[in-house]
Short mmCIF file of C-alpha atoms in Angstrom, two decimals:
data_model
loop_
_atom_site.label_atom_id
_atom_site.label_comp_id
_atom_site.label_asym_id
_atom_site.label_seq_id
_atom_site.Cartn_x
_atom_site.Cartn_y
_atom_site.Cartn_z
CA MET A 226 0.00 0.00 0.00
CA TYR A 227 1.34 3.42 -0.96
CA GLY A 228 0.16 6.93 -1.77
CA LEU A 229 0.66 9.51 -4.51
CA HIS A 230 0.56 13.24 -3.72
CA ILE A 231 -0.02 15.35 -6.85
CA LEU A 232 2.22 18.43 -6.55
CA SER A 233 1.45 20.16 -9.87
CA GLY A 234 -0.85 19.88 -12.84
CA PRO A 235 -4.64 20.05 -13.22
CA TRP A 236 -5.12 17.90 -10.08
CA LYS A 237 -2.66 19.76 -7.88
CA GLY A 238 -3.07 19.08 -4.15
CA LYS A 239 -4.99 15.80 -4.48
CA ARG A 240 -3.85 12.60 -2.77
CA VAL A 241 -4.37 9.09 -4.10
CA THR A 242 -4.09 5.97 -1.92
CA VAL A 243 -3.22 2.84 -3.91
CA ARG A 244 -4.07 -0.61 -2.56
CA GLU A 245 -3.76 -2.56 -5.83
CA PRO A 246 -0.48 -4.21 -6.91
CA ASN A 247 -0.55 -2.55 -10.37
CA LEU A 248 -1.48 1.06 -11.24
CA LEU A 249 -1.69 2.26 -14.88
CA ILE A 250 -1.42 6.04 -15.35
CA GLY A 251 -2.31 7.94 -18.54
CA ARG A 252 -5.07 9.80 -20.39
CA ASP A 253 -6.90 6.69 -21.63
CA PRO A 254 -10.23 5.93 -19.92
CA GLU A 255 -8.96 2.39 -19.26
CA CYS A 256 -6.17 3.69 -16.98
CA HIS A 257 -6.57 3.32 -13.22
CA LEU A 258 -5.37 6.90 -12.68
CA ARG A 259 -6.49 9.16 -15.53
CA LEU A 260 -4.65 12.50 -15.65
CA PRO A 261 -6.22 15.38 -17.65
CA ASP A 262 -2.82 16.50 -18.98
CA ASP A 263 -2.18 16.89 -22.72
CA GLU A 264 1.51 16.09 -22.26
CA VAL A 265 0.70 12.68 -20.77
CA SER A 266 0.35 9.79 -23.22
CA ARG A 267 -2.74 7.61 -23.35
CA LYS A 268 -0.95 4.83 -21.48
CA HIS A 269 2.10 6.47 -20.00
CA VAL A 270 3.56 4.45 -17.09
CA LEU A 271 2.75 1.36 -15.01
CA ILE A 272 3.55 1.31 -11.28
CA GLU A 273 4.07 -2.27 -10.03
CA GLU A 274 4.37 -3.44 -6.43
CA ARG A 275 7.03 -6.16 -6.36
CA PRO A 276 8.61 -8.14 -3.48
CA ASP A 277 11.72 -5.94 -3.63
CA GLY A 278 9.77 -2.65 -3.75
CA VAL A 279 7.60 -0.45 -5.97
CA THR A 280 8.80 0.03 -9.57
CA VAL A 281 7.59 2.45 -12.28
CA ARG A 282 7.92 1.31 -15.92
CA ASP A 283 7.31 3.20 -19.16
CA GLN A 284 4.50 1.93 -21.42
CA GLY A 285 5.83 3.17 -24.76
CA SER A 286 5.29 6.91 -24.30
CA LEU A 287 7.24 9.25 -26.56
CA ASN A 288 8.63 11.56 -23.87
CA GLY A 289 9.07 9.03 -21.05
CA PHE A 290 9.11 10.26 -17.46
CA LEU A 291 11.44 11.80 -14.88
CA VAL A 292 12.25 10.49 -11.39
CA ASN A 293 13.88 13.14 -9.21
CA ASN A 294 14.61 15.21 -12.38
CA GLN A 295 16.38 12.26 -14.05
CA PRO A 296 14.96 10.72 -17.28
CA SER A 297 14.24 7.01 -17.02
CA ARG A 298 12.34 4.16 -18.63
CA GLU A 299 12.16 1.88 -15.57
CA CYS A 300 13.08 2.84 -12.03
CA ARG A 301 12.46 1.79 -8.46
CA LEU A 302 10.56 4.34 -6.34
CA ASN A 303 11.77 5.21 -2.86
CA ASP A 304 9.79 7.06 -0.22
CA GLY A 305 9.56 10.76 -1.19
CA ALA A 306 10.57 10.26 -4.84
CA ILE A 307 9.22 12.85 -7.33
CA LEU A 308 7.67 11.32 -10.48
CA GLU A 309 7.12 13.80 -13.36
CA LEU A 310 4.73 12.96 -16.21
CA GLY A 311 4.27 15.87 -18.62
CA ARG A 312 3.18 18.86 -16.55
CA THR A 313 2.09 16.69 -13.61
CA ARG A 314 4.44 15.91 -10.74
CA LEU A 315 3.58 13.20 -8.22
CA GLN A 316 5.32 12.43 -4.94
CA PHE A 317 5.53 8.77 -3.97
CA ARG A 318 4.81 8.03 -0.31
CA VAL A 319 4.96 4.63 1.42
CA ALA A 320 1.88 4.41 3.65
CA LEU A 321 0.48 1.91 6.12
CA PRO A 322 -3.16 0.79 6.09
CA PRO A 323 -5.57 2.87 8.21
CA GLY A 324 -5.66 0.20 10.94
CA GLY A 325 -1.88 0.28 11.45
CA PRO A 326 0.48 -2.60 10.66
CA SER A 327 -1.06 -5.63 9.02
CA ARG A 328 -2.21 -8.26 11.49
CA ARG A 329 -2.21 -12.00 11.09
CA ARG A 330 -5.60 -13.58 10.61
CA ILE A 331 -6.75 -15.98 13.34
CA GLY A 332 -8.47 -19.21 12.26
CA TRP A 333 -11.41 -20.83 14.02
CA LEU A 334 -9.21 -23.53 15.54
CA GLN A 335 -6.84 -20.98 17.03
CA GLY A 336 -9.78 -18.98 18.32
CA LEU A 337 -11.29 -22.08 19.98
CA THR A 338 -7.94 -22.87 21.61
CA ALA A 339 -7.67 -19.32 22.94
CA VAL A 340 -11.18 -19.55 24.43
CA ALA A 341 -10.34 -22.86 26.14
CA VAL A 342 -7.13 -21.47 27.64
CA ALA A 343 -8.99 -18.39 28.87
CA ALA A 344 -11.67 -20.57 30.48
CA LEU A 345 -9.00 -22.70 32.21
CA LEU A 346 -7.23 -19.64 33.58
CA LEU A 347 -10.56 -18.23 34.78
CA GLY A 348 -11.39 -21.51 36.59
CA GLN A 349 -8.01 -21.57 38.33
CA GLY A 350 -8.49 -18.01 39.45
CA PHE A 351 -11.94 -18.80 40.85
CA PHE A 352 -10.57 -21.85 42.70
CA LEU A 353 -7.77 -19.83 44.31
CA PHE A 354 -10.27 -17.16 45.34
CA ALA A 355 -12.58 -19.72 46.97
CA LEU A 356 -9.60 -21.32 48.73
CA SER A 357 -8.54 -17.97 50.18
CA LEU A 358 -12.09 -17.35 51.47
CA ARG A 359 -12.11 -20.80 53.17
CA GLY A 360 -8.76 -20.07 54.83
CA MET A 361 -10.07 -16.79 56.19
CA GLN A 362 -13.11 -18.55 57.67
CA LEU A 363 -10.88 -21.18 59.42
CA LEU A 364 -8.66 -18.44 60.81
CA LYS A 365 -11.66 -16.61 62.30
CA THR A 366 -12.93 -19.90 63.86
CA LEU A 367 -9.54 -20.51 65.53
CA GLU A 368 -9.49 -16.97 66.90
CA LYS A 369 -12.97 -17.44 68.38
CA ALA A 370 -11.93 -20.74 69.95
CA ILE A 371 -8.70 -19.37 71.43
CA ALA A 372 -10.24 -16.13 72.80
CA PRO A 373 -12.17 -17.66 75.84
CA ALA A 374 -9.30 -20.06 76.71
CA ALA A 375 -7.33 -17.51 78.80
CA PRO A 376 -10.22 -16.62 81.20
CA ALA A 377 -10.97 -20.34 81.61
CA ARG A 378 -7.35 -21.11 82.59
CA ALA A 379 -7.37 -18.16 85.03
CA ALA A 380 -10.63 -19.38 86.65
CA ALA A 381 -9.27 -22.93 86.94
CA LYS A 382 -6.11 -21.67 88.55
CA THR A 383 -8.15 -19.54 90.98
CA GLU A 384 -10.28 -22.55 92.02
CA GLU A 385 -7.15 -24.64 92.63
CA GLY A 386 -5.63 -21.91 94.79
CA ASP A 387 -8.80 -21.57 96.87
CA LYS A 388 -8.85 -25.34 97.39
CA LEU A 389 -5.21 -25.39 98.59
CA LEU A 390 -5.87 -22.44 100.90
CA ALA A 391 -8.85 -24.20 102.43
CA GLU A 392 -6.78 -27.39 103.04
CA ALA A 393 -4.02 -25.35 104.66
CA GLN A 394 -6.40 -23.60 107.01
CA THR A 395 -7.99 -26.97 108.00
CA TYR A 396 -4.54 -28.39 108.66
CA LEU A 397 -3.63 -25.46 110.90
CA LYS A 398 -6.78 -25.81 112.93
CA GLU A 399 -6.17 -29.50 113.42
CA THR A 400 -2.51 -29.26 114.33
CA THR A 401 -2.52 -26.07 116.42
CA PRO A 402 -3.35 -26.81 120.15
CA ALA A 403 -5.71 -24.67 122.13
CA PRO A 404 -4.04 -22.16 124.54
CA SER A 405 -6.00 -23.35 127.67
CA GLU A 406 -4.98 -27.02 127.35
CA PRO A 407 -1.28 -27.28 126.82
CA SER A 408 0.20 -30.75 126.22
CA GLU A 409 1.96 -32.23 129.23
CA SER A 410 4.23 -34.46 127.18
CA ALA A 411 5.61 -31.67 125.03
CA SER A 412 9.11 -30.68 125.84
CA ALA A 413 10.40 -27.13 126.16
CA SER A 414 11.64 -27.12 122.51
CA GLU A 415 8.30 -28.08 120.92
CA PRO A 416 6.65 -24.64 121.09
CA GLY A 417 9.54 -23.06 119.20
CA GLU A 418 9.56 -25.66 116.44
CA MET A 419 5.81 -25.56 116.05
CA SER A 420 5.70 -21.82 115.74
CA HIS A 421 8.43 -21.95 113.12
CA GLU A 422 6.48 -24.46 111.00
CA ILE A 423 3.31 -22.44 111.36
CA SER A 424 5.08 -19.27 110.21
CA LYS A 425 6.50 -21.08 107.24
CA LEU A 426 3.09 -22.49 106.35
CA ARG A 427 1.48 -19.08 106.65
CA ALA A 428 4.13 -17.61 104.35
CA ASP A 429 3.41 -20.33 101.81
CA VAL A 430 -0.33 -19.62 102.05
CA GLU A 431 0.27 -15.88 101.54
CA ASP A 432 2.47 -16.60 98.57
CA LEU A 433 -0.21 -18.86 97.15
CA ARG A 434 -2.86 -16.18 97.68
CA ARG A 435 -0.69 -13.64 95.89
CA GLN A 436 -0.19 -15.95 92.91
CA VAL A 437 -3.94 -16.61 92.73
CA ALA A 438 -4.69 -12.88 92.84
CA GLU A 439 -2.16 -12.18 90.09
CA ALA A 440 -3.63 -14.92 87.91
CA ALA A 441 -7.20 -13.64 88.37
CA ALA A 442 -6.33 -9.94 87.97
CA PRO A 443 -6.42 -8.52 84.41
CA VAL A 444 -3.14 -7.54 82.79
CA PRO A 445 -2.66 -3.81 83.46
CA THR A 446 -2.13 -1.61 80.47
CA PRO A 447 1.06 0.41 80.75
CA PRO A 448 0.31 4.11 81.24
CA PRO A 449 1.20 6.41 78.40
CA PRO A 450 4.57 8.08 78.76
CA GLU A 451 4.52 11.46 80.43
CA PRO A 452 5.21 14.37 78.09
CA SER A 453 8.76 15.51 78.37
CA ALA A 454 9.56 19.12 79.00
CA LEU A 455 12.14 19.08 76.29
CA PRO A 456 10.99 19.89 72.75
CA PRO A 457 10.82 16.92 70.40
CA PRO A 458 13.85 16.51 68.22
CA GLU A 459 13.54 18.02 64.80
CA PRO A 460 13.30 15.48 62.01
CA GLU A 461 16.32 15.20 59.86
CA PRO A 462 15.87 16.94 56.50
CA VAL A 463 15.21 14.50 53.70
CA ALA A 464 16.91 15.33 50.45
CA GLU A 465 14.42 15.76 47.65
CA PRO A 466 14.99 13.40 44.72
CA THR A 467 16.62 15.12 41.79
CA PRO A 468 14.33 14.96 38.75
CA PRO A 469 15.89 13.11 35.84
CA ALA A 470 17.30 15.28 33.11
CA PRO A 471 15.00 15.43 30.06
CA ALA A 472 16.16 13.26 27.22
CA GLU A 473 17.66 15.21 24.39
CA VAL A 474 15.24 15.31 21.46
CA VAL A 475 17.00 14.66 18.17
CA GLU A 476 15.29 16.61 15.37
CA ASP A 477 14.71 15.00 12.01
CA PRO A 478 17.51 15.96 9.56
CA LEU A 479 14.86 16.67 6.93
CA VAL A 480 13.16 19.19 9.27
CA GLN A 481 16.54 20.77 10.05
CA ARG A 482 17.22 21.22 6.34
CA ALA A 483 13.72 22.69 5.85
CA ARG A 484 14.31 25.21 8.69
CA ALA A 485 17.62 26.29 7.17
CA MET A 486 15.99 26.78 3.75
CA LEU A 487 13.12 28.71 5.39
CA ASP A 488 15.65 31.12 6.95
CA GLU A 489 17.21 31.53 3.52
CA ALA A 490 13.80 32.31 1.97
CA THR A 491 13.07 34.86 4.72
CA LEU A 492 16.37 36.57 3.98
CA GLU A 493 15.49 36.77 0.27
CA ILE A 494 12.11 38.32 1.16
CA HIS A 495 13.88 41.02 3.20
CA ARG A 496 16.06 41.67 0.15
CA VAL A 497 12.89 41.98 -1.98
CA ASN A 498 13.94 38.97 -4.09
CA LEU A 499 10.43 37.58 -4.11
CA LEU A 500 10.95 35.20 -7.03
CA GLU A 501 13.95 33.48 -5.42
CA ALA A 502 12.08 33.25 -2.11
CA ASP A 503 9.07 31.64 -3.82
CA GLN A 504 11.31 29.06 -5.52
CA ILE A 505 12.99 28.17 -2.20
CA LEU A 506 9.61 27.77 -0.47
CA GLU A 507 8.36 25.58 -3.33
CA ARG A 508 11.40 23.31 -2.92
CA ILE A 509 10.69 23.04 0.81
CA GLN A 510 7.08 22.01 0.12
CA ILE A 511 8.25 19.33 -2.32
CA MET A 512 10.92 18.05 0.08
CA ALA A 513 8.82 18.19 3.31
CA PRO A 514 5.09 18.66 2.57
CA ASP A 515 4.17 18.47 6.28
CA PHE A 516 6.51 21.35 7.26
CA LEU A 517 3.72 23.92 7.65
CA PRO A 518 5.86 27.03 8.44
CA ALA A 519 7.03 27.05 4.80
CA THR A 520 3.43 26.83 3.54
CA ILE A 521 2.37 29.71 5.82
CA GLU A 522 5.33 31.85 4.69
CA ARG A 523 4.47 31.18 1.04
CA ALA A 524 0.83 32.18 1.64
CA ARG A 525 2.00 35.47 3.13
CA LEU A 526 4.37 35.99 0.20
CA TYR A 527 1.51 35.49 -2.29
CA GLU A 528 -0.65 37.94 -0.32
CA GLN A 529 2.20 40.48 -0.37
CA ARG A 530 2.34 40.17 -4.16
CA GLY A 531 -1.44 40.61 -4.43
CA LEU A 532 -2.16 36.99 -5.47
CA LEU A 533 -5.00 36.42 -3.04
CA SER A 534 -6.36 33.27 -4.71
CA LYS A 535 -2.98 31.51 -4.52
CA ALA A 536 -2.55 32.66 -0.92
CA GLY A 537 -5.94 31.12 -0.17
CA GLU A 538 -4.81 27.82 -1.75
CA GLN A 539 -1.78 27.74 0.56
CA TRP A 540 -3.95 28.35 3.63
CA ALA A 541 -6.32 25.62 2.42
CA ASP A 542 -3.36 23.21 2.40
CA VAL A 543 -2.50 24.27 5.97
CA LEU A 544 -6.15 23.80 6.93
CA GLN A 545 -6.15 20.24 5.61
CA ARG A 546 -2.88 19.27 7.32
CA SER A 547 -3.59 20.85 10.74
CA ILE A 548 -6.85 19.12 11.67
CA GLY A 549 -7.05 18.71 15.45
CA THR A 550 -4.36 21.31 16.24
CA PRO A 551 -4.59 25.00 17.33
CA LEU A 552 -3.27 25.99 13.89
CA TYR A 553 -6.53 24.77 12.31
CA GLU A 554 -8.55 27.74 13.63
CA GLN A 555 -5.91 30.24 12.43
CA ALA A 556 -5.89 28.69 8.94
CA ALA A 557 -9.70 28.79 8.76
CA ALA A 558 -9.75 32.46 9.82
CA GLU A 559 -7.11 33.40 7.22
CA ARG A 560 -8.99 31.48 4.52
CA ILE A 561 -12.21 33.41 5.27
CA ARG A 562 -10.35 36.74 5.40
CA LEU A 563 -8.70 36.21 2.00
CA ALA A 564 -11.98 35.10 0.44
CA ARG A 565 -13.68 38.30 1.63
CA ALA A 566 -10.77 40.42 0.42
CA ALA A 567 -10.86 38.78 -3.01
CA ALA A 568 -14.63 39.31 -3.23
CA ALA A 569 -14.21 43.01 -2.43
CA ILE A 570 -11.85 43.57 -5.39
CA PRO A 571 -13.85 44.63 -8.49
CA PRO A 572 -13.31 42.44 -11.55
CA PRO A 573 -11.05 43.91 -14.24
CA SER A 574 -12.88 45.69 -17.00
CA THR A 575 -12.68 43.77 -20.27
CA PRO A 576 -12.65 45.68 -23.55
CA ALA A 577 -15.73 45.33 -25.65
CA ARG A 578 -15.37 42.76 -28.37
CA ARG A 579 -15.43 44.00 -31.91
CA ARG A 580 -18.31 42.45 -33.74
CA LYS A 581 -17.82 41.31 -37.28
CA PRO A 582 -19.87 43.20 -39.82
CA ALA A 583 -22.90 41.30 -40.93
CA THR A 584 -22.45 39.67 -44.32
CA THR A 585 -25.14 39.33 -46.87
CA GLY A 586 -26.06 35.91 -48.05
CA GLU A 587 -25.84 32.56 -46.37
CA GLN A 588 -22.70 31.76 -44.35
CA LEU A 589 -20.71 28.80 -45.69
CA PRO A 590 -20.01 25.89 -43.29
CA ARG A 591 -16.45 25.10 -42.21
CA ARG A 592 -14.68 22.94 -44.72
CA ILE A 593 -11.62 21.98 -42.58
CA ARG A 594 -11.91 20.99 -38.93
CA LEU A 595 -9.51 20.33 -36.07
CA VAL A 596 -9.69 16.67 -34.99
CA SER A 597 -7.15 16.66 -32.14
CA ILE A 598 -4.11 18.48 -30.77
CA GLU A 599 -1.57 16.34 -28.92
CA GLN A 600 1.32 17.92 -27.04
CA GLU A 601 4.45 16.02 -26.00
CA LYS A 602 7.44 17.14 -23.99
CA ILE A 603 10.87 15.90 -25.09
CA PRO A 604 13.44 15.12 -22.34
CA VAL A 605 16.13 17.72 -21.69
CA SER A 606 19.31 17.36 -23.78
CA GLU A 607 22.67 19.10 -23.91
CA GLU A 608 21.59 21.23 -26.88
CA TYR A 609 18.11 22.26 -25.67
CA GLU A 610 16.86 22.88 -22.17
CA GLU A 611 13.21 22.54 -23.24
CA MET A 612 11.51 21.08 -26.34
CA ARG A 613 7.85 20.40 -27.09
CA LEU A 614 6.06 18.87 -30.08
CA LEU A 615 2.54 19.80 -31.13
CA ARG A 616 0.77 17.29 -33.42
CA ILE A 617 -2.27 18.84 -35.10
CA SER A 618 -4.71 16.52 -36.90
CA LEU A 619 -7.07 17.94 -39.57
CA ARG A 620 -10.02 16.45 -41.42
CA SER A 621 -12.26 17.80 -44.13
CA ALA A 622 -16.03 17.83 -43.99
CA VAL A 623 -17.77 14.77 -45.44
CA SER A 624 -19.55 16.88 -48.04
CA GLU A 625 -16.26 18.30 -49.37
CA ARG A 626 -15.02 16.52 -52.49
CA GLN A 627 -12.36 18.87 -53.80
CA ILE A 628 -9.80 20.23 -51.33
CA ASP A 629 -6.69 22.05 -52.51
CA THR A 630 -3.92 21.41 -49.98
CA ASP A 631 -2.04 24.49 -51.18
CA ASP A 632 -4.81 26.66 -49.74
CA ILE A 633 -4.71 25.05 -46.29
CA SER A 634 -2.52 26.74 -43.69
CA VAL A 635 -2.22 26.28 -39.93
CA ALA A 636 -1.10 29.24 -37.79
CA VAL A 637 0.43 28.20 -34.44
CA VAL A 638 1.28 30.71 -31.70
CA PHE A 639 3.07 29.64 -28.50
CA PHE A 640 2.84 31.78 -25.36
CA ASP A 641 5.23 32.30 -22.41
CA GLU A 642 4.53 33.61 -18.93
CA ASP A 643 6.69 35.95 -16.87
CA ARG A 644 7.44 34.22 -13.56
CA VAL A 645 7.25 37.45 -11.53
CA SER A 646 4.55 39.60 -13.14
CA LYS A 647 2.55 36.61 -14.49
CA GLU A 648 2.16 38.47 -17.81
CA VAL A 649 1.41 36.20 -20.78
CA ALA A 650 2.78 37.12 -24.23
CA PRO A 651 3.80 35.36 -27.47
CA SER A 652 6.93 33.29 -26.92
CA GLY A 653 10.38 34.37 -27.96
CA ALA A 654 11.66 30.79 -28.24
CA VAL A 655 12.45 28.98 -31.49
CA ILE A 656 8.94 28.45 -32.89
CA PRO A 657 7.33 28.52 -36.36
CA ARG A 658 6.86 32.16 -37.36
CA SER A 659 4.84 31.40 -40.50
CA PRO A 660 1.71 29.28 -41.00
CA LEU A 661 2.32 25.57 -41.58
CA ARG A 662 1.38 23.93 -44.88
CA VAL A 663 -0.26 20.57 -45.58
CA GLY A 664 1.40 18.68 -48.41
CA GLY A 665 0.20 15.86 -50.64
CA GLU A 666 -3.21 15.02 -51.99
CA TRP A 667 -6.33 15.35 -49.88
CA GLN A 668 -8.86 12.58 -50.30
CA PRO A 669 -12.47 13.18 -49.17
CA GLY A 670 -12.77 12.43 -45.46
CA ALA A 671 -9.02 11.84 -45.10
CA GLN A 672 -7.04 13.00 -42.07
CA HIS A 673 -3.72 14.87 -42.22
CA THR A 674 -1.27 15.81 -39.48
CA VAL A 675 1.14 18.74 -39.20
CA THR A 676 3.76 19.21 -36.47
CA ALA A 677 4.90 22.41 -34.76
CA THR A 678 7.95 22.63 -32.48
CA TYR A 679 8.76 24.75 -29.44
CA MET A 680 12.48 24.78 -28.59
CA VAL A 681 14.51 26.69 -26.01
CA PRO A 682 18.28 26.39 -26.60
CA ALA A 683 20.52 25.62 -23.65
CA GLY A 684 21.30 28.76 -21.65
CA ALA A 685 18.72 30.91 -23.48
CA ARG A 686 16.66 31.56 -20.34
CA ASP A 687 19.72 32.64 -18.36
CA GLU A 688 20.88 34.96 -21.14
CA GLU A 689 17.39 36.48 -21.38
CA GLU A 690 17.36 37.12 -17.64
CA LYS A 691 20.75 38.85 -17.80
CA LYS A 692 19.65 41.14 -20.64
CA THR A 693 16.07 41.99 -19.64
CA GLY A 694 15.91 41.02 -15.98
CA LYS A 695 12.92 38.78 -16.73
CA ARG A 696 12.61 35.02 -16.84
CA HIS A 697 9.80 33.37 -18.79
CA ARG A 698 8.39 29.86 -18.84
CA TYR A 699 6.13 27.95 -21.18
CA TYR A 700 2.43 28.72 -20.77
CA GLY A 701 0.36 27.32 -23.69
CA TYR A 702 -0.54 27.45 -27.38
CA ALA A 703 -3.22 28.59 -29.81
CA VAL A 704 -3.95 26.97 -33.22
CA ARG A 705 -5.99 28.52 -36.06
CA VAL A 706 -6.78 26.69 -39.34
CA TYR A 707 -7.32 28.70 -42.55
CA TYR A 708 -8.54 27.70 -46.01
CA GLY A 709 -7.23 30.41 -48.26
CA GLU A 710 -7.48 33.36 -45.88
CA GLU A 711 -10.79 32.31 -44.31
CA LEU A 712 -10.75 31.00 -40.77
CA GLN A 713 -12.04 27.42 -40.55
CA ASP A 714 -11.41 26.26 -36.96
CA GLU A 715 -9.39 27.17 -33.88
CA GLY A 716 -8.29 25.71 -30.55
CA ALA A 717 -6.11 26.69 -27.59
CA ARG A 718 -4.90 25.48 -24.24
CA PRO A 719 -5.76 27.23 -21.99
CA LYS A 720 -8.93 28.40 -23.71
CA ALA A 721 -8.33 32.00 -22.59
CA LEU A 722 -5.50 32.26 -25.13
CA LEU A 723 -8.07 32.45 -27.94
CA GLU A 724 -8.83 36.02 -26.90
CA LYS A 725 -5.15 36.93 -27.09
CA VAL A 726 -4.59 35.31 -30.48
CA ARG A 727 -7.67 37.06 -31.93
CA ALA A 728 -6.14 40.39 -30.95
CA LEU A 729 -2.95 39.62 -32.93
CA PRO A 730 -2.62 40.75 -36.56
CA SER A 731 -3.51 38.32 -39.34
CA PRO A 732 -0.63 36.01 -40.33
CA PHE A 733 -1.25 36.82 -44.04
CA HIS A 734 -0.71 40.58 -43.92
CA LYS A 735 2.24 42.62 -42.81
CA SER A 736 1.72 45.94 -41.08
CA VAL A 737 2.67 48.99 -43.17
CA LYS A 738 4.55 51.72 -41.36
CA PRO A 739 3.22 55.26 -42.01
CA ALA A 740 5.44 57.57 -44.04
CA PRO A 741 7.42 60.09 -41.93
CA LYS A 742 6.10 63.63 -41.84
CA PRO A 743 8.24 66.27 -43.61
CA ALA A 744 10.22 68.60 -41.45
CA ALA A 745 8.72 72.04 -40.84
CA THR A 746 10.32 74.82 -43.02
CA ASN A 747 9.56 78.41 -43.98
CA LEU A 748 9.43 77.61 -47.70
CA PRO A 749 6.06 77.65 -49.43
CA PRO A 750 4.57 74.24 -49.98
CA THR A 751 5.33 72.68 -53.32
CA PRO A 752 2.36 71.64 -55.41
CA THR A 753 1.82 67.93 -55.48
CA VAL A 754 1.63 66.21 -58.83
CA PRO A 755 -0.37 62.99 -58.96
CA ALA A 756 1.91 60.06 -59.73
CA PRO A 757 1.00 57.73 -62.57
CA GLU A 758 -0.65 54.54 -61.53
CA ALA A 759 1.83 51.73 -61.13
CA PRO A 760 1.00 48.33 -62.51
CA PRO A 761 -0.23 45.91 -59.88
CA ALA A 762 2.57 43.96 -58.27
CA PRO A 763 2.53 40.24 -58.85
CA LYS A 764 1.11 38.26 -55.96
CA VAL A 765 3.89 36.57 -54.00
CA GLU A 766 3.01 33.54 -51.97
CA PRO A 767 4.28 33.81 -48.36
CA SER A 768 6.90 31.35 -47.22
CA PHE A 769 5.55 28.84 -44.71
CA VAL A 770 8.84 27.17 -43.84
CA ASP A 771 9.92 27.32 -40.19
CA GLU A 772 12.77 29.65 -39.39
CA PRO A 773 16.17 28.01 -38.89
CA VAL A 774 17.21 27.23 -35.35
CA ARG A 775 19.32 30.06 -33.92
CA PRO A 776 21.08 29.31 -30.65
#
């Protein structure tokens, strides 16, 4: 998949996305991409998408094609290559499909396997979740069972202590004699020993009571620490983390080159070299179409020169390329402003057309007609920097039986345009200066072809610019067919050139310069004597041979 961006020609600014492996370009209706350009052949080139890349191949055209200003018959196209066919230039762009990179298709078996794996993973996850819930329930049950165990042990220990205390008290009562009935058989040492044993037993009972009380008493919670009179220590300052240094952004070399050329164009504008600045900006747009500062600068340059329609076209290009960005609103506002300014300018007044005097009698139909006009551009050579061929096909009316080819003449006028002032005038290149003749016999209904050439010798444009300060370029042609001296048919490209060629003098008559006026003197005027009538001059047929090529 690739795209073609049309940079010049009748379809300038349009983009074509190609998804087919083969693309045929030409003027024939059977072509996939039909270009309305007279310099393009019916089937000009074929663009093929091969495993090793995209290749353009000539289909037998007479003038071939150019790739990056180099003539070729078959060439591989790289991203950004400029393909020139006649007056149409196309930029080749490698593009991805709208959905991004191509994805592999998944079959039904692979899809079923993916669903099964997903179901298995989901079941394992559910099992682990249920197992975690069960573990939490068991943990809570153990906590509930362990919680009352401590009070139960304390109560059991308390009961055991009370039982021992009761047994000790019973033992003391049984073994301690009453004070009124002392034992006669006891010796003098018995009272001391008995009292010692009783004291020891009482100490043991007190110790046992203390242990029982400690076991039954709840565990005291330690009191909170008393606030200190000293201020709390200040926390140590924590060093803030140093943010990472931003990564250095490497600018595209193509954008860097475009910025340097834009600075050069701005400098030429300050020097009032508007033509050079426009050429630099045009090269930037061809090299980097998405570099919008160059397009904006060119729009302002056109507006400075008073070409509001072309300035509007540049802003329209910015409008199309800046969708979704803040620049979109600015481009829309400038587009509306230029449209209003162009509408406020009154149209230029056109001179009234001179009407032909009405002729008496019935007007005769045209006897010779133009069938077609085909224009071809010849590749640049060392001898000529530009050459064009114009093939003009003529046919007589069906009702015509007798046609004299000596009376048929074809007047061809080529026009050039000044690059700065945009003024259109007859060309000064090597072109036919006299009407072309049709040789041979003319059969009824037959078709004849004549050829006119337009040639610019190498270095002629530079020499013209040095002498006059102007630089012209090819603009178009106008063709008029005569039978005798009567106009039969006419055609032009662009059509507006017909008005210019009608204003030119007839190709069959030469303008006569008026005689100079006599100088003023003080002598009396001399009487004029009528001159005898001269015999009529013989009629001389004009020469219709092209002028020789003059470098």
